[in-house]
Amino acid sequence: LVVRAAEASFAGMEEAAHLAMAKGVFWERGAFPQEPELSLWLGEQEETHHFAIEQLLVAPPRETICGGDGGNGKETGRKKAVAGPEEIREACARLVAGLPQGCC
């Protein structure tokens, strides 16, 4: 079941999100203003199989039936700290570092 906000605003989204049947939110933002410039830039790039990836823990891991270790039954001993706002900003900056200036 998809519920549409009555108005295209954060207030309308919040109202729709409070409905008991709402399980998520889709926000249609429209076209990215620098899309033409990015398309040109992308066309000039050498194709590689390297992708910019950042992986952060943004919430504590959930406990599972198998003991909270991802379900494999083994404890790895590695405990990752939950990323805060500063770590998230730094990761985003690293992700867009190779993009053309002014687009992000």
Short mmCIF file of N, CA, C and O in Angstrom, two decimals:
data_model
loop_
_atom_site.label_atom_id
_atom_site.label_comp_id
_atom_site.label_asym_id
_atom_site.label_seq_id
_atom_site.Cartn_x
_atom_site.Cartn_y
_atom_site.Cartn_z
N LEU A 1 0.85 -1.18 0.00
CA LEU A 1 0.00 0.00 0.00
C LEU A 1 0.89 1.23 0.00
O LEU A 1 1.79 1.34 0.82
N VAL A 2 0.66 2.14 -0.92
CA VAL A 2 1.42 3.37 -1.01
C VAL A 2 0.52 4.52 -0.58
O VAL A 2 -0.61 4.64 -1.04
N VAL A 3 1.02 5.35 0.32
CA VAL A 3 0.28 6.53 0.79
C VAL A 3 0.99 7.75 0.26
O VAL A 3 2.20 7.88 0.39
N ARG A 4 0.26 8.66 -0.35
CA ARG A 4 0.83 9.88 -0.89
C ARG A 4 0.49 11.04 0.04
O ARG A 4 -0.64 11.15 0.50
N ALA A 5 1.48 11.87 0.31
CA ALA A 5 1.25 13.05 1.14
C ALA A 5 0.27 13.98 0.43
O ALA A 5 0.29 14.11 -0.79
N ALA A 6 -0.58 14.62 1.21
CA ALA A 6 -1.58 15.52 0.64
C ALA A 6 -0.94 16.75 0.00
O ALA A 6 -1.50 17.33 -0.91
N GLU A 7 0.21 17.13 0.48
CA GLU A 7 0.91 18.28 -0.08
C GLU A 7 2.38 17.93 -0.25
O GLU A 7 2.90 17.09 0.45
N ALA A 8 3.03 18.58 -1.19
CA ALA A 8 4.44 18.31 -1.47
C ALA A 8 5.32 19.13 -0.53
O ALA A 8 5.99 20.07 -0.94
N SER A 9 5.31 18.79 0.75
CA SER A 9 6.10 19.50 1.74
C SER A 9 6.52 18.53 2.83
O SER A 9 6.01 17.41 2.92
N PHE A 10 7.45 18.97 3.67
CA PHE A 10 7.85 18.13 4.79
C PHE A 10 6.68 17.92 5.75
O PHE A 10 6.53 16.85 6.33
N ALA A 11 5.82 18.94 5.91
CA ALA A 11 4.65 18.79 6.79
C ALA A 11 3.72 17.71 6.25
O ALA A 11 3.20 16.88 7.01
N GLY A 12 3.49 17.71 4.94
CA GLY A 12 2.64 16.68 4.34
C GLY A 12 3.26 15.30 4.47
O GLY A 12 2.56 14.31 4.73
N MET A 13 4.58 15.21 4.31
CA MET A 13 5.28 13.94 4.45
C MET A 13 5.17 13.44 5.89
O MET A 13 4.91 12.26 6.12
N GLU A 14 5.35 14.33 6.85
CA GLU A 14 5.27 13.94 8.25
C GLU A 14 3.87 13.44 8.59
O GLU A 14 3.71 12.43 9.28
N GLU A 15 2.86 14.12 8.09
CA GLU A 15 1.48 13.71 8.35
C GLU A 15 1.23 12.30 7.79
O GLU A 15 0.66 11.45 8.46
N ALA A 16 1.69 12.04 6.57
CA ALA A 16 1.50 10.73 5.96
C ALA A 16 2.31 9.66 6.69
O ALA A 16 1.87 8.52 6.84
N ALA A 17 3.50 10.03 7.18
CA ALA A 17 4.37 9.06 7.87
C ALA A 17 3.78 8.60 9.20
O ALA A 17 4.09 7.51 9.67
N HIS A 18 2.91 9.41 9.79
CA HIS A 18 2.30 9.04 11.08
C HIS A 18 1.14 8.07 10.92
O HIS A 18 0.64 7.55 11.92
N LEU A 19 0.70 7.80 9.71
CA LEU A 19 -0.37 6.84 9.50
C LEU A 19 0.12 5.45 9.88
O LEU A 19 1.27 5.08 9.61
N ALA A 20 -0.73 4.66 10.51
CA ALA A 20 -0.33 3.33 10.98
C ALA A 20 0.13 2.44 9.84
O ALA A 20 1.01 1.60 10.02
N MET A 21 -0.42 2.61 8.64
CA MET A 21 -0.07 1.73 7.53
C MET A 21 1.19 2.19 6.79
O MET A 21 1.68 1.48 5.92
N ALA A 22 1.74 3.35 7.13
CA ALA A 22 2.94 3.85 6.46
C ALA A 22 4.17 3.10 6.96
O ALA A 22 4.40 3.00 8.16
N LYS A 23 4.97 2.57 6.03
CA LYS A 23 6.17 1.82 6.40
C LYS A 23 7.44 2.48 5.87
O LYS A 23 8.53 2.00 6.10
N GLY A 24 7.32 3.55 5.13
CA GLY A 24 8.48 4.22 4.57
C GLY A 24 8.04 5.48 3.84
O GLY A 24 6.85 5.79 3.77
N VAL A 25 9.02 6.19 3.33
CA VAL A 25 8.74 7.46 2.66
C VAL A 25 9.51 7.52 1.35
O VAL A 25 10.69 7.19 1.30
N PHE A 26 8.84 7.92 0.29
CA PHE A 26 9.48 8.24 -0.98
C PHE A 26 9.37 9.74 -1.15
O PHE A 26 8.29 10.30 -1.02
N TRP A 27 10.48 10.39 -1.45
CA TRP A 27 10.46 11.84 -1.63
C TRP A 27 10.94 12.12 -3.04
O TRP A 27 12.09 11.87 -3.37
N GLU A 28 10.06 12.63 -3.89
CA GLU A 28 10.43 12.94 -5.27
C GLU A 28 11.04 14.33 -5.30
O GLU A 28 10.35 15.32 -5.06
N ARG A 29 12.34 14.39 -5.57
CA ARG A 29 13.07 15.66 -5.49
C ARG A 29 13.24 16.35 -6.83
O ARG A 29 13.72 17.45 -6.89
N GLY A 30 12.90 15.69 -7.90
CA GLY A 30 13.10 16.32 -9.21
C GLY A 30 14.52 16.11 -9.70
O GLY A 30 15.34 15.48 -9.06
N ALA A 31 14.80 16.66 -10.87
CA ALA A 31 16.11 16.49 -11.50
C ALA A 31 17.20 17.24 -10.73
O ALA A 31 16.96 18.32 -10.19
N PHE A 32 18.38 16.68 -10.71
CA PHE A 32 19.54 17.31 -10.08
C PHE A 32 19.98 18.47 -10.97
O PHE A 32 20.16 18.27 -12.18
N PRO A 33 20.14 19.67 -10.44
CA PRO A 33 20.44 20.83 -11.29
C PRO A 33 21.72 20.71 -12.13
O PRO A 33 21.78 21.22 -13.23
N GLN A 34 22.72 20.01 -11.63
CA GLN A 34 23.99 19.88 -12.37
C GLN A 34 24.06 18.59 -13.18
O GLN A 34 25.14 18.19 -13.60
N GLU A 35 22.94 17.96 -13.43
CA GLU A 35 22.94 16.70 -14.17
C GLU A 35 23.60 16.81 -15.54
O GLU A 35 24.41 15.95 -15.90
N PRO A 36 23.34 17.85 -16.34
CA PRO A 36 24.01 17.94 -17.64
C PRO A 36 25.54 18.02 -17.52
O PRO A 36 26.26 17.34 -18.26
N GLU A 37 26.05 18.81 -16.58
CA GLU A 37 27.49 18.92 -16.39
C GLU A 37 28.10 17.59 -15.95
O GLU A 37 29.16 17.19 -16.41
N LEU A 38 27.41 16.90 -15.04
CA LEU A 38 27.91 15.61 -14.57
C LEU A 38 27.90 14.58 -15.69
O LEU A 38 28.80 13.75 -15.78
N SER A 39 26.89 14.63 -16.55
CA SER A 39 26.84 13.70 -17.68
C SER A 39 28.02 13.91 -18.62
O SER A 39 28.64 12.95 -19.09
N LEU A 40 28.35 15.18 -18.89
CA LEU A 40 29.52 15.48 -19.73
C LEU A 40 30.80 14.98 -19.07
O LEU A 40 31.64 14.36 -19.70
N TRP A 41 30.95 15.28 -17.80
CA TRP A 41 32.14 14.87 -17.05
C TRP A 41 32.26 13.34 -17.07
O TRP A 41 33.34 12.80 -17.30
N LEU A 42 31.15 12.66 -16.82
CA LEU A 42 31.16 11.21 -16.78
C LEU A 42 31.58 10.62 -18.13
O LEU A 42 32.33 9.65 -18.19
N GLY A 43 31.12 11.23 -19.22
CA GLY A 43 31.49 10.77 -20.55
C GLY A 43 32.97 10.89 -20.85
O GLY A 43 33.50 10.17 -21.71
N GLU A 44 33.67 11.77 -20.16
CA GLU A 44 35.10 11.98 -20.36
C GLU A 44 35.97 11.05 -19.51
O GLU A 44 37.18 11.01 -19.67
N GLN A 45 35.35 10.32 -18.60
CA GLN A 45 36.11 9.49 -17.66
C GLN A 45 36.45 8.14 -18.27
O GLN A 45 35.69 7.59 -19.05
N GLU A 46 37.60 7.64 -17.89
CA GLU A 46 38.03 6.29 -18.27
C GLU A 46 37.21 5.30 -17.45
O GLU A 46 37.12 5.43 -16.23
N GLU A 47 36.62 4.32 -18.11
CA GLU A 47 35.80 3.36 -17.38
C GLU A 47 36.70 2.42 -16.59
O GLU A 47 37.66 1.86 -17.12
N THR A 48 36.38 2.28 -15.33
CA THR A 48 37.08 1.33 -14.46
C THR A 48 36.03 0.56 -13.68
O THR A 48 34.85 0.85 -13.77
N HIS A 49 36.48 -0.38 -12.92
CA HIS A 49 35.56 -1.13 -12.07
C HIS A 49 35.74 -0.71 -10.62
O HIS A 49 35.42 -1.45 -9.71
N HIS A 50 36.25 0.49 -10.42
CA HIS A 50 36.44 1.03 -9.08
C HIS A 50 35.25 1.92 -8.74
O HIS A 50 34.87 2.78 -9.53
N PHE A 51 34.65 1.69 -7.62
CA PHE A 51 33.54 2.51 -7.18
C PHE A 51 33.90 3.13 -5.84
O PHE A 51 34.61 2.53 -5.04
N ALA A 52 33.40 4.32 -5.60
CA ALA A 52 33.61 4.96 -4.31
C ALA A 52 32.67 4.31 -3.30
O ALA A 52 31.45 4.29 -3.50
N ILE A 53 33.24 3.76 -2.26
CA ILE A 53 32.44 3.04 -1.26
C ILE A 53 32.86 3.49 0.13
O ILE A 53 34.06 3.60 0.42
N GLU A 54 31.90 3.75 0.95
CA GLU A 54 32.13 4.03 2.36
C GLU A 54 31.11 3.20 3.13
O GLU A 54 29.94 3.14 2.76
N GLN A 55 31.55 2.55 4.17
CA GLN A 55 30.64 1.74 4.97
C GLN A 55 30.76 2.18 6.42
O GLN A 55 31.85 2.16 7.00
N LEU A 56 29.65 2.62 6.97
CA LEU A 56 29.61 3.09 8.34
C LEU A 56 28.53 2.35 9.11
O LEU A 56 27.49 2.00 8.56
N LEU A 57 28.77 2.14 10.39
CA LEU A 57 27.75 1.58 11.27
C LEU A 57 26.98 2.77 11.83
O LEU A 57 27.55 3.61 12.53
N VAL A 58 25.70 2.88 11.50
CA VAL A 58 24.93 4.04 11.92
C VAL A 58 23.93 3.72 13.03
O VAL A 58 23.21 4.59 13.49
N ALA A 59 23.89 2.46 13.44
CA ALA A 59 23.05 2.05 14.56
C ALA A 59 23.67 0.79 15.15
O ALA A 59 24.35 0.05 14.45
N PRO A 60 23.45 0.55 16.41
CA PRO A 60 23.99 -0.67 17.00
C PRO A 60 23.43 -1.90 16.29
O PRO A 60 22.27 -1.90 15.87
N PRO A 61 24.23 -2.96 16.15
CA PRO A 61 23.72 -4.18 15.51
C PRO A 61 22.56 -4.76 16.32
O PRO A 61 22.54 -4.68 17.54
N ARG A 62 21.58 -5.32 15.60
CA ARG A 62 20.44 -5.96 16.27
C ARG A 62 20.85 -7.33 16.76
O ARG A 62 21.64 -8.02 16.13
N GLU A 63 20.30 -7.72 17.88
CA GLU A 63 20.49 -9.09 18.34
C GLU A 63 19.68 -10.00 17.43
O GLU A 63 18.58 -9.65 17.03
N THR A 64 20.22 -11.16 17.11
CA THR A 64 19.51 -12.11 16.26
C THR A 64 19.30 -13.40 17.03
O THR A 64 19.88 -13.61 18.10
N ILE A 65 18.51 -14.27 16.47
CA ILE A 65 18.29 -15.58 17.08
C ILE A 65 19.61 -16.32 17.22
O ILE A 65 19.83 -17.07 18.16
N CYS A 66 20.52 -16.05 16.30
CA CYS A 66 21.81 -16.76 16.29
C CYS A 66 22.85 -16.08 17.16
O CYS A 66 24.02 -16.40 17.07
N GLY A 67 22.48 -15.10 17.96
CA GLY A 67 23.43 -14.53 18.90
C GLY A 67 23.93 -13.14 18.56
O GLY A 67 24.84 -12.65 19.19
N GLY A 68 23.37 -12.47 17.55
CA GLY A 68 23.74 -11.10 17.27
C GLY A 68 25.03 -10.93 16.51
O GLY A 68 25.56 -9.84 16.40
N ASP A 69 25.58 -11.99 15.95
CA ASP A 69 26.86 -11.89 15.26
C ASP A 69 26.70 -11.96 13.75
O ASP A 69 27.62 -12.30 13.04
N GLY A 70 25.51 -11.67 13.26
CA GLY A 70 25.27 -11.73 11.84
C GLY A 70 24.75 -13.08 11.40
O GLY A 70 24.52 -13.32 10.23
N GLY A 71 24.56 -13.99 12.34
CA GLY A 71 23.94 -15.26 12.03
C GLY A 71 24.88 -16.39 11.69
O GLY A 71 24.45 -17.48 11.39
N ASN A 72 26.21 -16.17 11.75
CA ASN A 72 27.11 -17.27 11.39
C ASN A 72 27.54 -18.11 12.59
O ASN A 72 28.30 -19.05 12.44
N GLY A 73 27.09 -17.73 13.79
CA GLY A 73 27.40 -18.53 14.96
C GLY A 73 28.79 -18.31 15.52
O GLY A 73 29.18 -18.96 16.47
N LYS A 74 29.58 -17.42 14.94
CA LYS A 74 30.94 -17.17 15.40
C LYS A 74 31.06 -15.73 15.87
O LYS A 74 30.47 -14.83 15.31
N GLU A 75 31.83 -15.51 16.88
CA GLU A 75 32.11 -14.16 17.37
C GLU A 75 33.42 -13.70 16.76
O GLU A 75 34.43 -14.38 16.89
N THR A 76 33.40 -12.56 16.08
CA THR A 76 34.61 -12.10 15.41
C THR A 76 35.54 -11.35 16.35
O THR A 76 36.72 -11.22 16.06
N GLY A 77 35.00 -10.84 17.45
CA GLY A 77 35.84 -10.07 18.36
C GLY A 77 36.00 -8.63 17.95
O GLY A 77 36.54 -7.83 18.69
N ARG A 78 35.57 -8.27 16.75
CA ARG A 78 35.68 -6.88 16.30
C ARG A 78 34.39 -6.15 16.61
O ARG A 78 33.33 -6.55 16.17
N LYS A 79 34.49 -5.10 17.36
CA LYS A 79 33.33 -4.27 17.68
C LYS A 79 33.54 -2.91 17.03
O LYS A 79 34.51 -2.23 17.31
N LYS A 80 32.63 -2.55 16.13
CA LYS A 80 32.74 -1.26 15.46
C LYS A 80 31.91 -0.23 16.22
O LYS A 80 30.82 -0.54 16.69
N ALA A 81 32.43 0.97 16.33
CA ALA A 81 31.70 2.05 16.97
C ALA A 81 30.66 2.60 16.01
O ALA A 81 30.85 2.61 14.79
N VAL A 82 29.56 3.04 16.57
CA VAL A 82 28.51 3.66 15.76
C VAL A 82 29.02 5.03 15.30
O VAL A 82 29.54 5.81 16.10
N ALA A 83 28.88 5.30 14.00
CA ALA A 83 29.36 6.56 13.44
C ALA A 83 28.44 7.71 13.87
O ALA A 83 27.23 7.56 13.91
N GLY A 84 29.06 8.83 14.19
CA GLY A 84 28.31 10.01 14.54
C GLY A 84 28.23 10.97 13.36
O GLY A 84 28.72 10.67 12.26
N PRO A 85 27.62 12.13 13.56
CA PRO A 85 27.46 13.09 12.47
C PRO A 85 28.78 13.48 11.79
O PRO A 85 28.83 13.61 10.57
N GLU A 86 29.84 13.64 12.55
CA GLU A 86 31.13 14.05 11.96
C GLU A 86 31.70 12.95 11.07
O GLU A 86 32.18 13.22 9.98
N GLU A 87 31.61 11.70 11.52
CA GLU A 87 32.11 10.59 10.70
C GLU A 87 31.30 10.44 9.41
O GLU A 87 31.84 10.14 8.35
N ILE A 88 30.00 10.69 9.51
CA ILE A 88 29.15 10.62 8.32
C ILE A 88 29.51 11.73 7.34
O ILE A 88 29.64 11.49 6.14
N ARG A 89 29.72 12.95 7.83
CA ARG A 89 30.13 14.06 6.96
C ARG A 89 31.47 13.76 6.28
O ARG A 89 31.66 14.01 5.09
N GLU A 90 32.43 13.22 7.04
CA GLU A 90 33.75 12.88 6.48
C GLU A 90 33.62 11.81 5.39
O GLU A 90 34.27 11.89 4.35
N ALA A 91 32.80 10.79 5.64
CA ALA A 91 32.61 9.74 4.64
C ALA A 91 31.96 10.29 3.38
O ALA A 91 32.37 9.95 2.26
N CYS A 92 30.99 11.17 3.52
CA CYS A 92 30.35 11.80 2.35
C CYS A 92 31.37 12.63 1.57
O CYS A 92 31.39 12.59 0.33
N ALA A 93 32.22 13.35 2.27
CA ALA A 93 33.24 14.16 1.60
C ALA A 93 34.20 13.26 0.81
O ALA A 93 34.60 13.61 -0.31
N ARG A 94 34.57 12.11 1.38
CA ARG A 94 35.45 11.19 0.66
C ARG A 94 34.76 10.63 -0.58
O ARG A 94 35.38 10.45 -1.63
N LEU A 95 33.46 10.37 -0.49
CA LEU A 95 32.72 9.81 -1.63
C LEU A 95 32.68 10.76 -2.83
O LEU A 95 32.75 10.33 -3.96
N VAL A 96 32.58 12.06 -2.57
CA VAL A 96 32.43 13.01 -3.67
C VAL A 96 33.73 13.70 -4.02
O VAL A 96 33.76 14.57 -4.90
N ALA A 97 34.83 13.33 -3.37
CA ALA A 97 36.11 14.01 -3.59
C ALA A 97 36.56 14.00 -5.03
O ALA A 97 37.18 14.95 -5.52
N GLY A 98 36.26 12.96 -5.78
CA GLY A 98 36.71 12.87 -7.17
C GLY A 98 35.77 13.48 -8.18
O GLY A 98 36.08 13.48 -9.38
N LEU A 99 34.65 14.00 -7.75
CA LEU A 99 33.70 14.61 -8.68
C LEU A 99 34.14 16.03 -9.03
O LEU A 99 34.91 16.65 -8.31
N PRO A 100 33.63 16.56 -10.15
CA PRO A 100 34.02 17.91 -10.55
C PRO A 100 33.61 18.95 -9.50
O PRO A 100 32.58 18.79 -8.83
N GLN A 101 34.41 19.98 -9.36
CA GLN A 101 34.13 21.04 -8.39
C GLN A 101 32.80 21.72 -8.70
O GLN A 101 32.44 21.92 -9.85
N GLY A 102 32.06 22.08 -7.64
CA GLY A 102 30.83 22.83 -7.81
C GLY A 102 29.59 22.01 -8.04
O GLY A 102 28.49 22.55 -8.09
N CYS A 103 29.72 20.70 -8.17
CA CYS A 103 28.53 19.91 -8.45
C CYS A 103 27.89 19.36 -7.18
O CYS A 103 26.77 18.91 -7.22
N CYS A 104 28.60 19.36 -6.08
CA CYS A 104 28.04 18.74 -4.87
C CYS A 104 28.09 19.67 -3.71
O CYS A 104 28.99 20.05 -3.16
#
